[in-house]
Short mmCIF file of C-alpha atoms and ligand atoms in Angstrom, two decimals:
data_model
loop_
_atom_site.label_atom_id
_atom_site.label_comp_id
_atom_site.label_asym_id
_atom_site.label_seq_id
_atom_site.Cartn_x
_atom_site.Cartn_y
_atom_site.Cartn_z
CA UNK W 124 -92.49 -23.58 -21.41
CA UNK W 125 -89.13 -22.65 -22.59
CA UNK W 126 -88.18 -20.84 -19.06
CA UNK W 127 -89.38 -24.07 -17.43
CA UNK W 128 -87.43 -26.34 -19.92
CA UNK W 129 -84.12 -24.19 -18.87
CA UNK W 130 -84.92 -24.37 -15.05
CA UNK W 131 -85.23 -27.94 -15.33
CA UNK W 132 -82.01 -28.31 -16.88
CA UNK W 133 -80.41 -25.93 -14.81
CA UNK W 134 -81.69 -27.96 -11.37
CA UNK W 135 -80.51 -31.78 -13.04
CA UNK W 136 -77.44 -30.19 -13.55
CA UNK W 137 -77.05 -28.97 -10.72
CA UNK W 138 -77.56 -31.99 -9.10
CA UNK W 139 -75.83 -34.05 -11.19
CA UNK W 140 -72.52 -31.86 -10.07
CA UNK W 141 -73.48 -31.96 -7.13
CA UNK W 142 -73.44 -35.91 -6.92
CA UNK W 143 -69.98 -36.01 -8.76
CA UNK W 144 -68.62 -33.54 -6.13
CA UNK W 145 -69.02 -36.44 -3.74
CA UNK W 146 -68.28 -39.76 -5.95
CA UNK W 147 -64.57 -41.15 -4.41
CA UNK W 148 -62.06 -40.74 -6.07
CA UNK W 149 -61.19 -44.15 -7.39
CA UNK W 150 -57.84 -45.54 -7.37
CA UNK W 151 -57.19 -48.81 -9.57
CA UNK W 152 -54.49 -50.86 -8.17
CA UNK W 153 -54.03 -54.53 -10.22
CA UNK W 154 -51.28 -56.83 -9.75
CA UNK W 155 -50.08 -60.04 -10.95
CA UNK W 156 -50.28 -62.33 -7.35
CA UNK W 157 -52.66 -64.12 -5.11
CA UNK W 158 -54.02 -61.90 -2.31
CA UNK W 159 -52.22 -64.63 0.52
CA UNK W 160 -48.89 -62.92 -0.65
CA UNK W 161 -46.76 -60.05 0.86
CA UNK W 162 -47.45 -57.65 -2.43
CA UNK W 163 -51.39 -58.87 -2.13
CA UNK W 164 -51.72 -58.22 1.50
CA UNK W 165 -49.59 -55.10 1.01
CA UNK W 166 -52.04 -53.73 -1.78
CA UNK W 167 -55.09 -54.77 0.77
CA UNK W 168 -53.66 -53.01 3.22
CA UNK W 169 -52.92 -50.03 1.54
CA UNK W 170 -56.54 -49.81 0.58
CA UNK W 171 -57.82 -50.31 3.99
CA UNK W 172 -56.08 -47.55 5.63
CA UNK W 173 -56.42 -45.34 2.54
CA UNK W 174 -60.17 -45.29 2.53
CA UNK W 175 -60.05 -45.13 6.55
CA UNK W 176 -57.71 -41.98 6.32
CA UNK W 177 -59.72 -39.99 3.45
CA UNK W 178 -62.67 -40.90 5.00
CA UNK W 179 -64.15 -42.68 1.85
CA UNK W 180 -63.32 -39.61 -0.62
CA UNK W 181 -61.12 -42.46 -2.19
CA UNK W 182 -61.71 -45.78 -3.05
CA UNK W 183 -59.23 -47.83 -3.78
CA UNK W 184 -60.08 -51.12 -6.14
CA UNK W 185 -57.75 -53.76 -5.79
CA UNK W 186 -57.47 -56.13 -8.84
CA UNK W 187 -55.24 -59.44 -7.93
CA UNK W 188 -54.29 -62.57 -9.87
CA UNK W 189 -54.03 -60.60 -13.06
CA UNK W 190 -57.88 -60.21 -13.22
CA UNK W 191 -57.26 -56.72 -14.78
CA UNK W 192 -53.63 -57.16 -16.39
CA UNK W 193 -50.75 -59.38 -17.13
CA UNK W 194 -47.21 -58.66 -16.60
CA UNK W 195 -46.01 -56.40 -19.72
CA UNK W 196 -50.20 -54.85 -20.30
CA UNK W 197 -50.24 -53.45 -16.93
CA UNK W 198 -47.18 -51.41 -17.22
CA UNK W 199 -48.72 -49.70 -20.65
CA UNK W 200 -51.78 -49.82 -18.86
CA UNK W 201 -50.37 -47.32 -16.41
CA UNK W 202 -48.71 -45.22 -18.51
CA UNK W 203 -52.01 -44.50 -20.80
CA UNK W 204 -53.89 -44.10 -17.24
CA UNK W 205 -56.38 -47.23 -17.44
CA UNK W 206 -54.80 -47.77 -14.38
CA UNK W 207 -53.58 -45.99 -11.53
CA UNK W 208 -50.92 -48.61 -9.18
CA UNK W 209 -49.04 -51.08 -9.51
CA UNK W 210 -45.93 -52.78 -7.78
CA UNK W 211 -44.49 -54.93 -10.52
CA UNK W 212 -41.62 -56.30 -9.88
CA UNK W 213 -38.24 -54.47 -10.17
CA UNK W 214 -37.20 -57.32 -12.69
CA UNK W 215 -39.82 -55.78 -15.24
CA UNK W 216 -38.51 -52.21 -15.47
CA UNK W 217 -35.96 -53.10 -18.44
CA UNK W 218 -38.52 -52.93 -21.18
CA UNK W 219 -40.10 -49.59 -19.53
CA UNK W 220 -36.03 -48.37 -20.61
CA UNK W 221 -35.51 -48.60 -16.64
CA UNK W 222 -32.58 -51.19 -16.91
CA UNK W 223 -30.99 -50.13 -13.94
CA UNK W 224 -33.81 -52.01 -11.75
CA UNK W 225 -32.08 -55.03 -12.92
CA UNK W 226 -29.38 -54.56 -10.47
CA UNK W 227 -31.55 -56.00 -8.01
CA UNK W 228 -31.78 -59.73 -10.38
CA UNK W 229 -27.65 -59.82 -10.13
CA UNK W 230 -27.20 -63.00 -8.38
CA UNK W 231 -25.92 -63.20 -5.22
CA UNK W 232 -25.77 -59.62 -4.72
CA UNK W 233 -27.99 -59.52 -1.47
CA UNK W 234 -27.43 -62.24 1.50
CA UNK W 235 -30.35 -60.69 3.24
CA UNK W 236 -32.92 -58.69 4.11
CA UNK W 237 -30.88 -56.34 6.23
CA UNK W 238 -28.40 -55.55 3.55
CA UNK W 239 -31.02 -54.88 0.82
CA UNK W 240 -33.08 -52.40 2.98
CA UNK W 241 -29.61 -50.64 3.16
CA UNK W 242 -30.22 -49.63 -0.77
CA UNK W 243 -34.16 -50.15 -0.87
CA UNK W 244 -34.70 -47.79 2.17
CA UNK W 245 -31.51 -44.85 1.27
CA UNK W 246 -30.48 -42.51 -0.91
CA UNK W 247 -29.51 -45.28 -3.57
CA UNK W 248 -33.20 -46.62 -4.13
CA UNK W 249 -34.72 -43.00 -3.89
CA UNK W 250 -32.38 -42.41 -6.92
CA UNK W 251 -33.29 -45.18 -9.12
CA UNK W 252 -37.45 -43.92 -8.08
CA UNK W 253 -36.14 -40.44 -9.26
CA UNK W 254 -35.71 -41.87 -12.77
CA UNK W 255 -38.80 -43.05 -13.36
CA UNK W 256 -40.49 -39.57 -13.67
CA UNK W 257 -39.24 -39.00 -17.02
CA UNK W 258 -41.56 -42.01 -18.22
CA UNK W 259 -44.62 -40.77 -16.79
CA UNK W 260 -44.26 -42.82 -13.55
CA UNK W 261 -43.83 -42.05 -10.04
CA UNK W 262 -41.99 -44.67 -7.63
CA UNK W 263 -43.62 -44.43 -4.08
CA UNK W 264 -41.97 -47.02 -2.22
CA UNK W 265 -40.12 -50.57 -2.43
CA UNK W 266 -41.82 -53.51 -0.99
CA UNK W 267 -40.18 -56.49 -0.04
CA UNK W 268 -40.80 -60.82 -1.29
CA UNK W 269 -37.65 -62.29 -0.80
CA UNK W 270 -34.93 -64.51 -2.32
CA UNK W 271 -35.92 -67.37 -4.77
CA UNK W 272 -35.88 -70.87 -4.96
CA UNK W 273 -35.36 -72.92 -8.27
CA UNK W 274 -37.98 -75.60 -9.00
CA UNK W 275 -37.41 -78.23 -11.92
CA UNK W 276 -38.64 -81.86 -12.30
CA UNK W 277 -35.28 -83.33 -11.65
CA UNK W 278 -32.85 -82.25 -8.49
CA UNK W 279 -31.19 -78.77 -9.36
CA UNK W 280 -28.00 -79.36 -7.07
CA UNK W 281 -25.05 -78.33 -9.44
CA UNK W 282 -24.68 -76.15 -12.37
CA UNK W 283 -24.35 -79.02 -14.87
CA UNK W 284 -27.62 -80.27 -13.71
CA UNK W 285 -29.21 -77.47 -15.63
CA UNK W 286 -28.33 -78.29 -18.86
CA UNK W 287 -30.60 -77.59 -21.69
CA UNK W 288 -33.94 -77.23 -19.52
CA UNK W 289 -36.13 -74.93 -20.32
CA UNK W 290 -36.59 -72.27 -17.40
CA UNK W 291 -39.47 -69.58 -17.28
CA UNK W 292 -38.01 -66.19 -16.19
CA UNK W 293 -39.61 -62.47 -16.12
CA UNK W 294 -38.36 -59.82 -18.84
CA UNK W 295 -34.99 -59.02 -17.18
CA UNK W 296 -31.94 -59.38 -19.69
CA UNK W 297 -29.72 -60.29 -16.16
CA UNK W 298 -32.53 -62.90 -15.39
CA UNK W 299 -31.73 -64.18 -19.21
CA UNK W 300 -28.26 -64.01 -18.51
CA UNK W 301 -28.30 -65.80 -15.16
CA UNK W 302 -30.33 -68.77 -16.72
CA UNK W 303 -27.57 -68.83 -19.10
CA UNK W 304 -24.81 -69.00 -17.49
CA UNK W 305 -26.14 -71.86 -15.59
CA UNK W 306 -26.55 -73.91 -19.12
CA UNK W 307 -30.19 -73.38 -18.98
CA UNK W 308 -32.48 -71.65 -21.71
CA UNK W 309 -34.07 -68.99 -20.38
CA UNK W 310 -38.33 -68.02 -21.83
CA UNK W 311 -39.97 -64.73 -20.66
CA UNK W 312 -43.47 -65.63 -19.52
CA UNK W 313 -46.35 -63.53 -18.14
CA UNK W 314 -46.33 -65.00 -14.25
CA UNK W 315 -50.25 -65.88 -15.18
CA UNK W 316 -49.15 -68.39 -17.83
CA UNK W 317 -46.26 -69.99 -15.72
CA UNK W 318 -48.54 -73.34 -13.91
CA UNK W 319 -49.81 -74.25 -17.02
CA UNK W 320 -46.77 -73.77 -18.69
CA UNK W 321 -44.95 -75.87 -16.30
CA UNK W 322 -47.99 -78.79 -16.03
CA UNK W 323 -48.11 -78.84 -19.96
CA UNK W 324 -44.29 -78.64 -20.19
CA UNK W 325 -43.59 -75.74 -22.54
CA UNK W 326 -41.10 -75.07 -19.75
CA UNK W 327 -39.20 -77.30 -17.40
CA UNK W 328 -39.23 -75.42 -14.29
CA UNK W 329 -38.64 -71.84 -12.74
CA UNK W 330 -37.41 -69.28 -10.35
CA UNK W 331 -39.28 -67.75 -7.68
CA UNK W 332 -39.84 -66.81 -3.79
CA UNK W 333 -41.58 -69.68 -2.25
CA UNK W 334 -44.96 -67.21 -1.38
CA UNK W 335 -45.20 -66.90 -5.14
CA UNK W 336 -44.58 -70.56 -5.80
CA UNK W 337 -47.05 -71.82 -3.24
CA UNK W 338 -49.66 -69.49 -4.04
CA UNK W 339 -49.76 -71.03 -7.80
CA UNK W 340 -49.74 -74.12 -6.77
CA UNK W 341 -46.72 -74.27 -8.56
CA UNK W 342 -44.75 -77.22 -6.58
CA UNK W 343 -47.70 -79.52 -7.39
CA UNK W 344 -46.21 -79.74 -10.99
CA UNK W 345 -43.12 -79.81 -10.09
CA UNK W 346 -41.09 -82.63 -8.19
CA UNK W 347 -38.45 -80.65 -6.96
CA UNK W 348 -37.26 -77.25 -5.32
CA UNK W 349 -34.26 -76.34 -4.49
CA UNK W 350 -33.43 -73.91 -1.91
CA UNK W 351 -30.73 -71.74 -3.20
CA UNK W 352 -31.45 -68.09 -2.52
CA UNK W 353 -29.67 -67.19 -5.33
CA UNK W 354 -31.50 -64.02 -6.38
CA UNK W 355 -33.58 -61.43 -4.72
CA UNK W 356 -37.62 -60.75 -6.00
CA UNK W 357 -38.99 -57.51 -4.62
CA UNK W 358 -41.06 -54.57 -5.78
CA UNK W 359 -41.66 -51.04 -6.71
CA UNK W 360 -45.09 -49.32 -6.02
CA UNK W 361 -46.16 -47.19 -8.79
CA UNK W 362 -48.28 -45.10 -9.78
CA UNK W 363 -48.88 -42.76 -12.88
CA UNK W 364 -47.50 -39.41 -12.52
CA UNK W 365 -50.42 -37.14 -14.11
CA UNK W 366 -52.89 -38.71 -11.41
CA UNK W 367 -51.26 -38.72 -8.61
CA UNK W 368 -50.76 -34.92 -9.24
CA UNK W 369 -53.89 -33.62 -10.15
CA UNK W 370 -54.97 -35.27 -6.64
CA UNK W 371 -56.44 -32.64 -4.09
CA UNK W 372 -53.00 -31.93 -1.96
CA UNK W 373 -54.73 -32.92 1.52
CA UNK W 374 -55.75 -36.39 -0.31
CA UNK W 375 -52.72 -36.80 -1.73
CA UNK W 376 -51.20 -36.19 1.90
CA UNK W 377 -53.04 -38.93 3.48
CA UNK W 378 -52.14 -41.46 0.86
CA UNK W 379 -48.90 -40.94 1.27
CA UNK W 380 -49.42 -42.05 4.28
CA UNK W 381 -50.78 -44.85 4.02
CA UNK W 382 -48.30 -45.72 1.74
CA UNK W 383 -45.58 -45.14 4.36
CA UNK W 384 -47.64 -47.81 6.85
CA UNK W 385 -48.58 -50.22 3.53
CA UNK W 386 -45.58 -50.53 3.07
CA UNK W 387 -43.85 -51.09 6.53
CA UNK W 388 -46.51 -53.56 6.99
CA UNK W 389 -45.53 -55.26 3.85
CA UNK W 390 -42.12 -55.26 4.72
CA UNK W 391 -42.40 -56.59 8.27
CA UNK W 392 -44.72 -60.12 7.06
CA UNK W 393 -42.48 -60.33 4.05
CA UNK W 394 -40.24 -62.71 5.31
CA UNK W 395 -42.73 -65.12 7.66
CA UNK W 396 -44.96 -65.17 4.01
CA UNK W 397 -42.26 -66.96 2.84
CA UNK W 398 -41.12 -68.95 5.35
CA UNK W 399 -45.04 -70.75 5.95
CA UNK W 400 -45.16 -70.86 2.50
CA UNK W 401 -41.87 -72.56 2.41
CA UNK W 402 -43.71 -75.04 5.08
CA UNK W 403 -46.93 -75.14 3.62
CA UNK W 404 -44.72 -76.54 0.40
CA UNK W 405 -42.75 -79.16 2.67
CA UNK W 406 -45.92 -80.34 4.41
CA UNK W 407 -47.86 -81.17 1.07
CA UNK W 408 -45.32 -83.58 -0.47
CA UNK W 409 -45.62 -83.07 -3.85
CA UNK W 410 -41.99 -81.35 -4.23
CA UNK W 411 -38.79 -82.40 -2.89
CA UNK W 412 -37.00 -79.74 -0.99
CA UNK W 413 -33.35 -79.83 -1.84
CA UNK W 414 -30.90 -77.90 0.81
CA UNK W 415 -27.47 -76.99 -1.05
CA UNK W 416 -24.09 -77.77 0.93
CA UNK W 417 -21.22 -74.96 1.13
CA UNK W 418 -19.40 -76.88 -1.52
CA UNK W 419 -22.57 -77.08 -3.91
CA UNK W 420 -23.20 -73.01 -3.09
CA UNK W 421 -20.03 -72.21 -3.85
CA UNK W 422 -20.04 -73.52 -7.47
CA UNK W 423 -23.63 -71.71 -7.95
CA UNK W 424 -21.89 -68.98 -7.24
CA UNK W 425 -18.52 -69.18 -9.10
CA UNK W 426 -20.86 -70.34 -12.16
CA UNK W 427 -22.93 -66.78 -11.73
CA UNK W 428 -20.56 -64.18 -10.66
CA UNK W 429 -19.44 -63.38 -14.36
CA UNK W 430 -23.09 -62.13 -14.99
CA UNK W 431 -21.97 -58.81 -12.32
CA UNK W 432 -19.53 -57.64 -14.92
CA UNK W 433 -21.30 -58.85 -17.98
CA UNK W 434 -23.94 -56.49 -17.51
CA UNK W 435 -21.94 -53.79 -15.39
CA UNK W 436 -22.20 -51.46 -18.50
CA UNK W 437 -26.41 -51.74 -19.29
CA UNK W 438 -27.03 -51.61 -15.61
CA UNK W 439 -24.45 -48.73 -14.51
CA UNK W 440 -20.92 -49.55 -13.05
CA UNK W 441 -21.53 -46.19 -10.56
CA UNK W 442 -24.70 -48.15 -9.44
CA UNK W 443 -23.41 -51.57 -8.81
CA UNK W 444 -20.08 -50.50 -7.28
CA UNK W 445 -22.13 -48.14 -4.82
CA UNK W 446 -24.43 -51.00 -3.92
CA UNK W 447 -21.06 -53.32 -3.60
CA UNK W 448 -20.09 -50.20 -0.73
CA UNK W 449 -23.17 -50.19 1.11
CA UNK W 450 -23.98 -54.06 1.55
CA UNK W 451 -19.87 -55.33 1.65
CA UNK W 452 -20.33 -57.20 -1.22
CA UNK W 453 -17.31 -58.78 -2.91
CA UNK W 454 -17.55 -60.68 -6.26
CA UNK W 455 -13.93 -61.45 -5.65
CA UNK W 456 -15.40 -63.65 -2.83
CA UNK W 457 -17.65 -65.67 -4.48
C1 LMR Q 690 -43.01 -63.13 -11.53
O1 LMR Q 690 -43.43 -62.76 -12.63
O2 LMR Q 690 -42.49 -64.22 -11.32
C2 LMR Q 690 -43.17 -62.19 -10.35
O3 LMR Q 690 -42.73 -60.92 -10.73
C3 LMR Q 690 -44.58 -62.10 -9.90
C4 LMR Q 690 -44.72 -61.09 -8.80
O4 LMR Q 690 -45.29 -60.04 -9.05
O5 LMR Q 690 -44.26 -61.40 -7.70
#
């Protein structure tokens, strides 16, 4: 009876090994967007060709809209390994004690796609991934959104206009800063919370590409947008350090991969995301688009160049003086 008793054991064990020898290896991937966005497509397409390539030994479960975490939750999230990707975006690294990611929120400091995949895809944005290791976290790629818009319910078309409104911005101390310096007073909000903080009026009106604003639905609560490109909203892709090593190497090899083509694909709709969605916006009629002349520009610009050498010293002179190299940037200019 005993001997039986042990055999018995022995064979559901066996079996039971057996079956977790072939359960995927599941990869958790949550972000903060709608799926109709350039990170949400990217993340959709990373899990497509990464279960393709391993041949299902890894699934990959892609949570969207927040559904699994908010902003600041799914960066502890990853670091205690509840989850295993993100791409947050690079103005949410300061609290992580990665401050120099808010190079990328200095205003102005990008006129284009071209001149930010000069630092995003070379040795300067490998660096700033580099540092990230120390925390746990390794950075995988960049992916790209674009340049924001500012959205209010009264015309944003000078400085003075922003006077005392109240303007939701992400965790970044140069975001803070930039809202500032425009007479506006800047609130850190969790990007779930921002429509209904906007249709209830805890805040008067925000920042953001126009994939992100028309995916929220956020220019039906607000009666004007202003098209000012005056900041640049992209991401990291992350994921946490101890998983991603303990992955068989040949797995590990093949998600790299797909990483590599995620994230060209990402990069190549970026820009046509934002331009439908910048239609999409126009065509509905609830918000006003507001185009900026030269002369109006210019004062954005003279009003927000003094945040470059405000923060210089939190966010690395070395950095922002090699990124002012590579893309021709002058402040001087502004
Ligand atoms: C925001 O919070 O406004 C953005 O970072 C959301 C996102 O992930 O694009």
């Amino acid at each position: 009876m005993k001997l039986k008793s042990l055999v018995f054991t022995a064979v559901a064990l066996g079996l039971s090994f057996g079956a977790m020898a072939q359960a995927p290896i599941v990869i958790k991937f949550s972000h903060v967007v709608a799926v109709d966005t350039p990170k949400g497509k990217g993340a959709e397409q990373f899990k497509k060709l990464a279960e393709e390539r391993t041949k299902g030994r890894v699934k990959v479960e892609v949570y969207a809209n927040s559904t699994l975490y908010k902003d600041k939750e799914e960066m502890e999230a990853l670091q205690l390994g509840s989850v295993h990707m993100l791409a947050p975006s690079l103005a949410k690294f300061g609290p992580l004690g990665a401050r120099e990611f808010e190079v990328f929120d200095l205003p102005y400091i990008f006129d284009s796609y071209a001149e930010l995949h000069k630092i995003t895809g070379g040795p300067i944005g490998q660096g700033l991934l580099k540092k990230l290791e120390s925390k746990g976290i390794l950075g995988l790629a960049f992916w790209d959104n674009g340049f924001k818009v500012m959205s209010a319910n009264k015309p944003l078309k000078t400085p003075a206009d922003f006077k005392g409104l109240k303007l939701r911005i992400q965790s970044s101390k140069v975001l803070d800063a930039q809202m500032r310096a425009l007479g506006a007073n800047p609130q850190v909000m969790a990007f779930s919370e921002v429509y209904q903080g906007l249709q209830t009026g805890v805040v008067d009106g925000t920042e953001n590409p126009p994939s992100n604003l028309y995916t929220q639905k956020m220019h039906e609560v607000q009666k004007f947008v202003t098209l000012s490109d005056h900041g640049y909203l992209g991401y990291a892709v992350i994921v946490n350090k101890k998983f991603w090593d303990g992955l068989p190497a040949d797995v590990r090899g093949q998600l790299e991969g797909a990483m590599k083509d995620a994230t060209k694909y990402a990069n190549d709709i970026a820009k046509q995301e934002n331009d439908a969605a910048m239609e999409a916006v126009k065509k509905s009629g609830k918000s006003q688009i507001i185009t900026l002349s030269e002369a109006e520009k210019k004062e954005w610009k003279k009003a927000l160049v003094k945040v470059h050498s405000d923060h210089a010293d939190k966010i690395g002179k070395d950095l922002i003086q090699s990124i002012y190299k590579e893309t021709g940037f002058d402040p001087a200019k502004l």
